[in-house]
PDB file of C-alpha atoms in Angstrom:
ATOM      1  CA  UNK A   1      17.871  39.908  -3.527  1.00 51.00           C
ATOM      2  CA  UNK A   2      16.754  37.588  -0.709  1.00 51.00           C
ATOM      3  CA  UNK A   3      13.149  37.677  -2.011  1.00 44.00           C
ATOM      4  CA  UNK A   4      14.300  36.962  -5.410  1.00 46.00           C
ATOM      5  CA  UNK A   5      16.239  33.572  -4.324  1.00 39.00           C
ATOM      6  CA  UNK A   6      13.341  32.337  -1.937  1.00 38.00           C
ATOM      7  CA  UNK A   7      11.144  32.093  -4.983  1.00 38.00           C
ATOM      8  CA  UNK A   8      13.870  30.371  -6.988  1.00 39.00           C
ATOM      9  CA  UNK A   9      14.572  28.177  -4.642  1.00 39.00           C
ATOM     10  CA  UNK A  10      10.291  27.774  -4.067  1.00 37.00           C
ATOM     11  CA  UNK A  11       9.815  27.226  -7.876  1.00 37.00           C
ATOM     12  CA  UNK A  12      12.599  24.817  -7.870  1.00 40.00           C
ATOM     13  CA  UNK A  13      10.926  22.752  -4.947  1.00 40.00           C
ATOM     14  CA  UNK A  14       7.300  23.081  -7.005  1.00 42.00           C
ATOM     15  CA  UNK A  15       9.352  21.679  -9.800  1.00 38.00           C
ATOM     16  CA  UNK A  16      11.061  18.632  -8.409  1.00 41.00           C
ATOM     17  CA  UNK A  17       7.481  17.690  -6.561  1.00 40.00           C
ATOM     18  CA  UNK A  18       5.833  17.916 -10.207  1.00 41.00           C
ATOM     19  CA  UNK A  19       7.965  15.851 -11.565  1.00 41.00           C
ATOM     20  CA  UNK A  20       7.281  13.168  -9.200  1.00 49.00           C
ATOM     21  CA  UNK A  21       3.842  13.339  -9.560  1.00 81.00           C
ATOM     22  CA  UNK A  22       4.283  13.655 -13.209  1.00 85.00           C
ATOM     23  CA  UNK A  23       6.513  10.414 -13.623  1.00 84.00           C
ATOM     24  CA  UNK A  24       3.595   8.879 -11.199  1.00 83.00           C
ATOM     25  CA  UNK A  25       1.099  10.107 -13.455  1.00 83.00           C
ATOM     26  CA  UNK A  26       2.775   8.158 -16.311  1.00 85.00           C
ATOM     27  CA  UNK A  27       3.579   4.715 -14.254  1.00 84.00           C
ATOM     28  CA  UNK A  28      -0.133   4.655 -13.431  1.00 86.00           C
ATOM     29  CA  UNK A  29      -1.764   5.300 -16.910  1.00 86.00           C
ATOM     30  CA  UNK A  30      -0.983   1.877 -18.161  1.00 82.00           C
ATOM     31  CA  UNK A  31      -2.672   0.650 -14.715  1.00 86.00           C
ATOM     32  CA  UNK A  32      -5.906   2.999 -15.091  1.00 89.00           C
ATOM     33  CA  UNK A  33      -7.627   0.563 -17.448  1.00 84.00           C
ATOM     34  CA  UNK A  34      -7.318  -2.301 -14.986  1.00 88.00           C
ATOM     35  CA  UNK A  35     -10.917  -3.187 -13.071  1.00 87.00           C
ATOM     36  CA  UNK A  36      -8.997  -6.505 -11.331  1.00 87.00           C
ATOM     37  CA  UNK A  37      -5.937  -6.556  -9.147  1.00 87.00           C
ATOM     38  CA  UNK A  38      -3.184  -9.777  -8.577  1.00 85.00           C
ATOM     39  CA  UNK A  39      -0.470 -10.635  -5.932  1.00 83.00           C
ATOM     40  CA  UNK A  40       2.745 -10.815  -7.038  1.00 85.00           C
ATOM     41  CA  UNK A  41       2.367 -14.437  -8.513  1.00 85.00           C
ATOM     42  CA  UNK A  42       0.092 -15.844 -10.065  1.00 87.00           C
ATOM     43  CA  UNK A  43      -1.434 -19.130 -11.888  1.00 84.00           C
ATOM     44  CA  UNK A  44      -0.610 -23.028 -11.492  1.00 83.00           C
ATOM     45  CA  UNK A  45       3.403 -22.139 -12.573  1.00 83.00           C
ATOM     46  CA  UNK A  46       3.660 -19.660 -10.059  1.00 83.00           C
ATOM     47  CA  UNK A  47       4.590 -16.928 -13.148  1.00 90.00           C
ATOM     48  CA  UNK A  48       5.098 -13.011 -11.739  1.00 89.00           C
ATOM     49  CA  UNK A  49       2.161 -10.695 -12.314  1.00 86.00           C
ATOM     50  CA  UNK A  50       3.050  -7.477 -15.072  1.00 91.00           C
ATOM     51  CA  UNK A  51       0.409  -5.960 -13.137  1.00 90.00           C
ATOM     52  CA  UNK A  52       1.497  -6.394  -9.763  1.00 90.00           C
ATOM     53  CA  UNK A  53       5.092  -5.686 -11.360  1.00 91.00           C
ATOM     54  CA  UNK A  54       4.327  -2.193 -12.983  1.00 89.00           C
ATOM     55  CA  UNK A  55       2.637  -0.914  -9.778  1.00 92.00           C
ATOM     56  CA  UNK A  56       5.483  -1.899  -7.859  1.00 92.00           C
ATOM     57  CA  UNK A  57       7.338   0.596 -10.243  1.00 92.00           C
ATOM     58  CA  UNK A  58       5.002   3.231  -9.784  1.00 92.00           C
ATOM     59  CA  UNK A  59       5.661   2.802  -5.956  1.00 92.00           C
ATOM     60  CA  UNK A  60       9.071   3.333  -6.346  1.00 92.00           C
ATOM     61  CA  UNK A  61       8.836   7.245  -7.847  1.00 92.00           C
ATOM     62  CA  UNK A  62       5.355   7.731  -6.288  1.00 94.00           C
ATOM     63  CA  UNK A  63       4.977   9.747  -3.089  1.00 94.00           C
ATOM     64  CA  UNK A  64       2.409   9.487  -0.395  1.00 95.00           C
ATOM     65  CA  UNK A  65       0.234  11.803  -1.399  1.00 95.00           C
ATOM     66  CA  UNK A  66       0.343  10.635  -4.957  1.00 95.00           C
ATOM     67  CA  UNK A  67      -1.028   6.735  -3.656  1.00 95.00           C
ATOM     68  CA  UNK A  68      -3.483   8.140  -1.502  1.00 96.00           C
ATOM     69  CA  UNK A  69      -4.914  10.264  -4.726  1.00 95.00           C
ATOM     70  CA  UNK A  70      -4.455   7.137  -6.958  1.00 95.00           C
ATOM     71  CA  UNK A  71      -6.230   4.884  -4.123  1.00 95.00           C
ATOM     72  CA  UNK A  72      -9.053   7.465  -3.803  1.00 94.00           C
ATOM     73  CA  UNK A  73      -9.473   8.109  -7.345  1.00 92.00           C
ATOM     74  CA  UNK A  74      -7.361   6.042  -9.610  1.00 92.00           C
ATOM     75  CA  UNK A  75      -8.528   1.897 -11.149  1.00 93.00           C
ATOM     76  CA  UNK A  76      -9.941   0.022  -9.495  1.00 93.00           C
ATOM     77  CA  UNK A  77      -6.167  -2.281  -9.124  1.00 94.00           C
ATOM     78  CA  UNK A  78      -4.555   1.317  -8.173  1.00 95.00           C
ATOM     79  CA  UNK A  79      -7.315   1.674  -5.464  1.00 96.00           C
ATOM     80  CA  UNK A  80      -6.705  -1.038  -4.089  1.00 95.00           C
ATOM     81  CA  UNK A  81      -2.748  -1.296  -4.329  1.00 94.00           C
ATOM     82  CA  UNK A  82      -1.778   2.078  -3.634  1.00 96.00           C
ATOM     83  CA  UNK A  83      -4.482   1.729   0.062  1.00 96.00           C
ATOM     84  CA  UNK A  84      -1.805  -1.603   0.536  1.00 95.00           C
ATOM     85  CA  UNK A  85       1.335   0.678  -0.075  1.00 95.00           C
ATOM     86  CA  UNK A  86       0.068   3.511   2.390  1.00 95.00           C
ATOM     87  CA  UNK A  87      -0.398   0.888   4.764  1.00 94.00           C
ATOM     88  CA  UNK A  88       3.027  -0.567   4.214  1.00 94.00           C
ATOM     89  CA  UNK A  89       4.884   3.259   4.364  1.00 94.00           C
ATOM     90  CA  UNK A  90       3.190   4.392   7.811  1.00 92.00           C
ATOM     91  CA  UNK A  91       0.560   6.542   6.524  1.00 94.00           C
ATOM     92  CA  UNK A  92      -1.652   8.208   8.768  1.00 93.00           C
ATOM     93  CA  UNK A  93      -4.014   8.299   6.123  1.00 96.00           C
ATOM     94  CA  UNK A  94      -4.878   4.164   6.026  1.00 95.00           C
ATOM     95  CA  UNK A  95      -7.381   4.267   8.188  1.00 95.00           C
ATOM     96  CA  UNK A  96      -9.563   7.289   5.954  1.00 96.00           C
ATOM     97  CA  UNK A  97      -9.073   5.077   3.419  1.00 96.00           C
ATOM     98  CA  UNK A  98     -10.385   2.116   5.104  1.00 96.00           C
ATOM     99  CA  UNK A  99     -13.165   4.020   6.542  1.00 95.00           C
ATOM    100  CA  UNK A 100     -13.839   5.543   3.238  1.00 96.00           C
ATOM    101  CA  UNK A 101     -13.958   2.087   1.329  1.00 96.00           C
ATOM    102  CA  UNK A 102     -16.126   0.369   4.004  1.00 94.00           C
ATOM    103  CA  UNK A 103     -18.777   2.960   3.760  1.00 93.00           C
ATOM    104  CA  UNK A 104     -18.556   3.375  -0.296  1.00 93.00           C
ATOM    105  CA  UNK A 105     -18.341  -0.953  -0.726  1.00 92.00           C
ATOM    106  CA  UNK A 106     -16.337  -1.351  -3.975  1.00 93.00           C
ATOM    107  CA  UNK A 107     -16.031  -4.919  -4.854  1.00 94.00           C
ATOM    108  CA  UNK A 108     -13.064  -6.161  -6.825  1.00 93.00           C
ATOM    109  CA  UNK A 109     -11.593  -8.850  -8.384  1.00 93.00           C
ATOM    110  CA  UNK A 110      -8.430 -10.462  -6.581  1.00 90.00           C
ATOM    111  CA  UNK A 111      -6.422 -12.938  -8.282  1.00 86.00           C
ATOM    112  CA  UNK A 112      -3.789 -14.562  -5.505  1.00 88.00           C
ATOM    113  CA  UNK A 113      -1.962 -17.472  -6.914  1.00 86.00           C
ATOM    114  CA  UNK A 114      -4.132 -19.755  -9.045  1.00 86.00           C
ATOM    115  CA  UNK A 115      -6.785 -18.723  -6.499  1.00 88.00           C
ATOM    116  CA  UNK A 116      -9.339 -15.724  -7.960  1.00 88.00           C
ATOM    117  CA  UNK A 117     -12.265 -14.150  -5.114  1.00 89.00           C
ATOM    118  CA  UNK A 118     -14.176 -10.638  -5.371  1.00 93.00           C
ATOM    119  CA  UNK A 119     -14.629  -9.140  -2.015  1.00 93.00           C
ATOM    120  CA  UNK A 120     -14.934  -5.633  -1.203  1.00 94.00           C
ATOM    121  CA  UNK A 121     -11.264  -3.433  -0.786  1.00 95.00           C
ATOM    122  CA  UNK A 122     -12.323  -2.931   2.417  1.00 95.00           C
ATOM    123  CA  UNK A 123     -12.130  -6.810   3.334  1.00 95.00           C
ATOM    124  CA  UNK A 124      -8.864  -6.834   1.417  1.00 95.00           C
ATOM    125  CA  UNK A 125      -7.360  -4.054   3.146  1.00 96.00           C
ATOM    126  CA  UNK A 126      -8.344  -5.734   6.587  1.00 95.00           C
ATOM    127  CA  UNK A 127      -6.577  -9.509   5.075  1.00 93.00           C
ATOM    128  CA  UNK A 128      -3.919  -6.901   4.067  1.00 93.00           C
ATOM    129  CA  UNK A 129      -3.627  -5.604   7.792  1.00 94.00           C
ATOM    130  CA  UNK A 130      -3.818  -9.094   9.857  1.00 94.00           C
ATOM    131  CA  UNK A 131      -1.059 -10.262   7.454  1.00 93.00           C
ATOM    132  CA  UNK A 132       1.080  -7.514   7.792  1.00 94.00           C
ATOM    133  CA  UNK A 133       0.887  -8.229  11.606  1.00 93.00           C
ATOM    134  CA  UNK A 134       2.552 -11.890  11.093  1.00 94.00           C
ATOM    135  CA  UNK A 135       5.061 -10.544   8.614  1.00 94.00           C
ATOM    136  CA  UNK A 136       5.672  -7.475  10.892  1.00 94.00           C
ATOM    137  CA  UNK A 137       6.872 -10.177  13.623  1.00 93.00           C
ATOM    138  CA  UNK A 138       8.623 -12.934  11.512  1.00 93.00           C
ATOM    139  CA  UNK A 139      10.911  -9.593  10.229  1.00 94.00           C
ATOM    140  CA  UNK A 140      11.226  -8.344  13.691  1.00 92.00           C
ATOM    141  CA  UNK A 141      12.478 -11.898  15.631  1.00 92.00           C
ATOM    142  CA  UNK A 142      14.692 -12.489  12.004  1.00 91.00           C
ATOM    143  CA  UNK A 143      16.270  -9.391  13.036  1.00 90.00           C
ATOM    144  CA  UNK A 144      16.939 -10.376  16.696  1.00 89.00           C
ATOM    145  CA  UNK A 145      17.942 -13.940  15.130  1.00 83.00           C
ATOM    146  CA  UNK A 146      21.475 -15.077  14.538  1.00 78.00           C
ATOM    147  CA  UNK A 147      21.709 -14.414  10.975  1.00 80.00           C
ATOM    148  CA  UNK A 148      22.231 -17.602   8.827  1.00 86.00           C
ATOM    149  CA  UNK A 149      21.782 -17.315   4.842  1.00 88.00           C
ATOM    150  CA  UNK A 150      18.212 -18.784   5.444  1.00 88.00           C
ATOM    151  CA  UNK A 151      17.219 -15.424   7.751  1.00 88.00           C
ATOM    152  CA  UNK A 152      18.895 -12.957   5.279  1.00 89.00           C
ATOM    153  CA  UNK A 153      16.772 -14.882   1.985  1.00 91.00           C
ATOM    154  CA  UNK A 154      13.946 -14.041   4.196  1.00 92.00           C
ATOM    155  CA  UNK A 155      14.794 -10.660   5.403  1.00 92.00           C
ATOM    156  CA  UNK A 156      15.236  -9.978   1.806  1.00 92.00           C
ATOM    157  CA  UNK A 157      12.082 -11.276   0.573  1.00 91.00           C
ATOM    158  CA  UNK A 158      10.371  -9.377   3.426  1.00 92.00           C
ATOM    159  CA  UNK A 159      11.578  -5.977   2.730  1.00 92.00           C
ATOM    160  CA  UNK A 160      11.190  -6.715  -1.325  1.00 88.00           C
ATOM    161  CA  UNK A 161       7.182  -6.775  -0.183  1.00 88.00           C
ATOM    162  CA  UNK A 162       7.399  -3.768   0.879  1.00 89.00           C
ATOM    163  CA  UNK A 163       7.685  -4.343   4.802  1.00 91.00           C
ATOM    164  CA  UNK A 164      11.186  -3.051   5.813  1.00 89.00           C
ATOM    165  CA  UNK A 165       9.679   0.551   7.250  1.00 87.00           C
ATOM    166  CA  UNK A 166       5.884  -0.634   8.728  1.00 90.00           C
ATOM    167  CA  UNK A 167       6.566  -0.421  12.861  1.00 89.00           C
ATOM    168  CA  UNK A 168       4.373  -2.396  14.988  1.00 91.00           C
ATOM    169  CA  UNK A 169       2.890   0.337  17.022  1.00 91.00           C
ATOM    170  CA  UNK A 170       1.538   2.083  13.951  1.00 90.00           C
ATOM    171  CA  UNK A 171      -0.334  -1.431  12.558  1.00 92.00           C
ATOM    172  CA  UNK A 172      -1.925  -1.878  16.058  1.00 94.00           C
ATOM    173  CA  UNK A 173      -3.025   1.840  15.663  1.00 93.00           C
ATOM    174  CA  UNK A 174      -4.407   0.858  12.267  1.00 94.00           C
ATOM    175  CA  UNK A 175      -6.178  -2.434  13.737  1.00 95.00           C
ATOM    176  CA  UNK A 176      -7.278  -0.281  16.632  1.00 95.00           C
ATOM    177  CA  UNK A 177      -9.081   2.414  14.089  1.00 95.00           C
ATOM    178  CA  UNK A 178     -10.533  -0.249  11.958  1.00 94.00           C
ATOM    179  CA  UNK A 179     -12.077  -2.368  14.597  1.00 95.00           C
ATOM    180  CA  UNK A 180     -13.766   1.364  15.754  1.00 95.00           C
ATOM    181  CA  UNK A 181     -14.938   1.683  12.351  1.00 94.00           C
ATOM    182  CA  UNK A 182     -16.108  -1.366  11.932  1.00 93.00           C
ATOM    183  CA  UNK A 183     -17.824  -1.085  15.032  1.00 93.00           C
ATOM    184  CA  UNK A 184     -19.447   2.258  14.216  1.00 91.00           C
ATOM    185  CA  UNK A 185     -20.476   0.696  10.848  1.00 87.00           C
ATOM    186  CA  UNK A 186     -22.383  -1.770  12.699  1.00 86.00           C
ATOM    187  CA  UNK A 187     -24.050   0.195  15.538  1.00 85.00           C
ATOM    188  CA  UNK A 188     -25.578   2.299  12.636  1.00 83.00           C
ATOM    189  CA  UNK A 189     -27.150  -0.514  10.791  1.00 78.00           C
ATOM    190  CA  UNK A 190     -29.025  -1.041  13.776  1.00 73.00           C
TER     191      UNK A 190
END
């Protein structure tokens, strides 16, 4: 009797886990034919990006494991949005991808604003990383701050980019690895 309600209750974990990376599955196809990537506003007006905007949904039912697949093998807009996200949730597994991307260059397309550059999501993921840094403080002392309507707008905006969970101590492990593997990518091209 005990076996027989272990494997329900294992096939009804398999289940629920398949279902996320089902709905996942479905959030990114849309994104898969995508070979450019935007912030979250873009052009002259300022007008919010449906690209930016639908991957932001995928984030929201995708797991960790399902961005690091869609960053290793998904668009090249998923590659480089779900490395951001992993980044942003803690994930031990930023640097690999860092690593992985500086070693395999992939160059992309990078509309910010009215503003367009290709660079390499390696280069993007390190911009990604120094910024996070800045925003990582401004959140932290708005925290310690008296909290006026001004601090809670930006609190809010802060956390709506996906920066509410990223500690300190893991993005100067993350600069810490990169700077390594940067520095073991040059010492070979010697």
């Amino acid at each position: 009797m005990r076996l027989k309600v272990l494997l329900f209750f294992l096939l009804a974990i398999s289940l629920c886990t398949a279902q996320t990376s089902k709905k996942a599955k479905i959030l990114a196809k849309p994104l898969e034919s995508f070979s450019y990537a935007e912030s979250r506003y873009i052009g002259i007006g300022g007008e919010k990006s449906t690209l930016y905007d639908h991957f932001i949904k995928l984030s929201e039912v995708a797991s960790a494991d399902d961005l690091y697949d869609l960053a290793k093998n998904g668009s090249n807009a998923l590659k480089l949005y779900s490395s951001r996200e992993l980044m942003k949730r803690n994930d031990k597994r930023f640097p690999e991808i860092y690593k992985y991307y500086l070693q395999h260059p992939l160059v992309i397309k990078y509309q910010d604003g009215c503003v367009g550059r290709q660079d390499s999501i390696a280069n993007h993921l390190k911009r990604e990383l120094y910024s996070a840094k800045d925003i990582v403080r401004l959140r932290d002392s708005l925290l310690k701050a008296k909290k006026d309507h001004f601090s809670k707008i930006q609190l809010k905006s802060i956390y709506k980019n996906g920066y509410k969970n990223l500690s300190r101590k893991n993005l100067e492990l993350y600069i810490k690895a990169i700077e390594r593997t940067d520095a073991e990518q040059l010492s070979s091209l010697k």
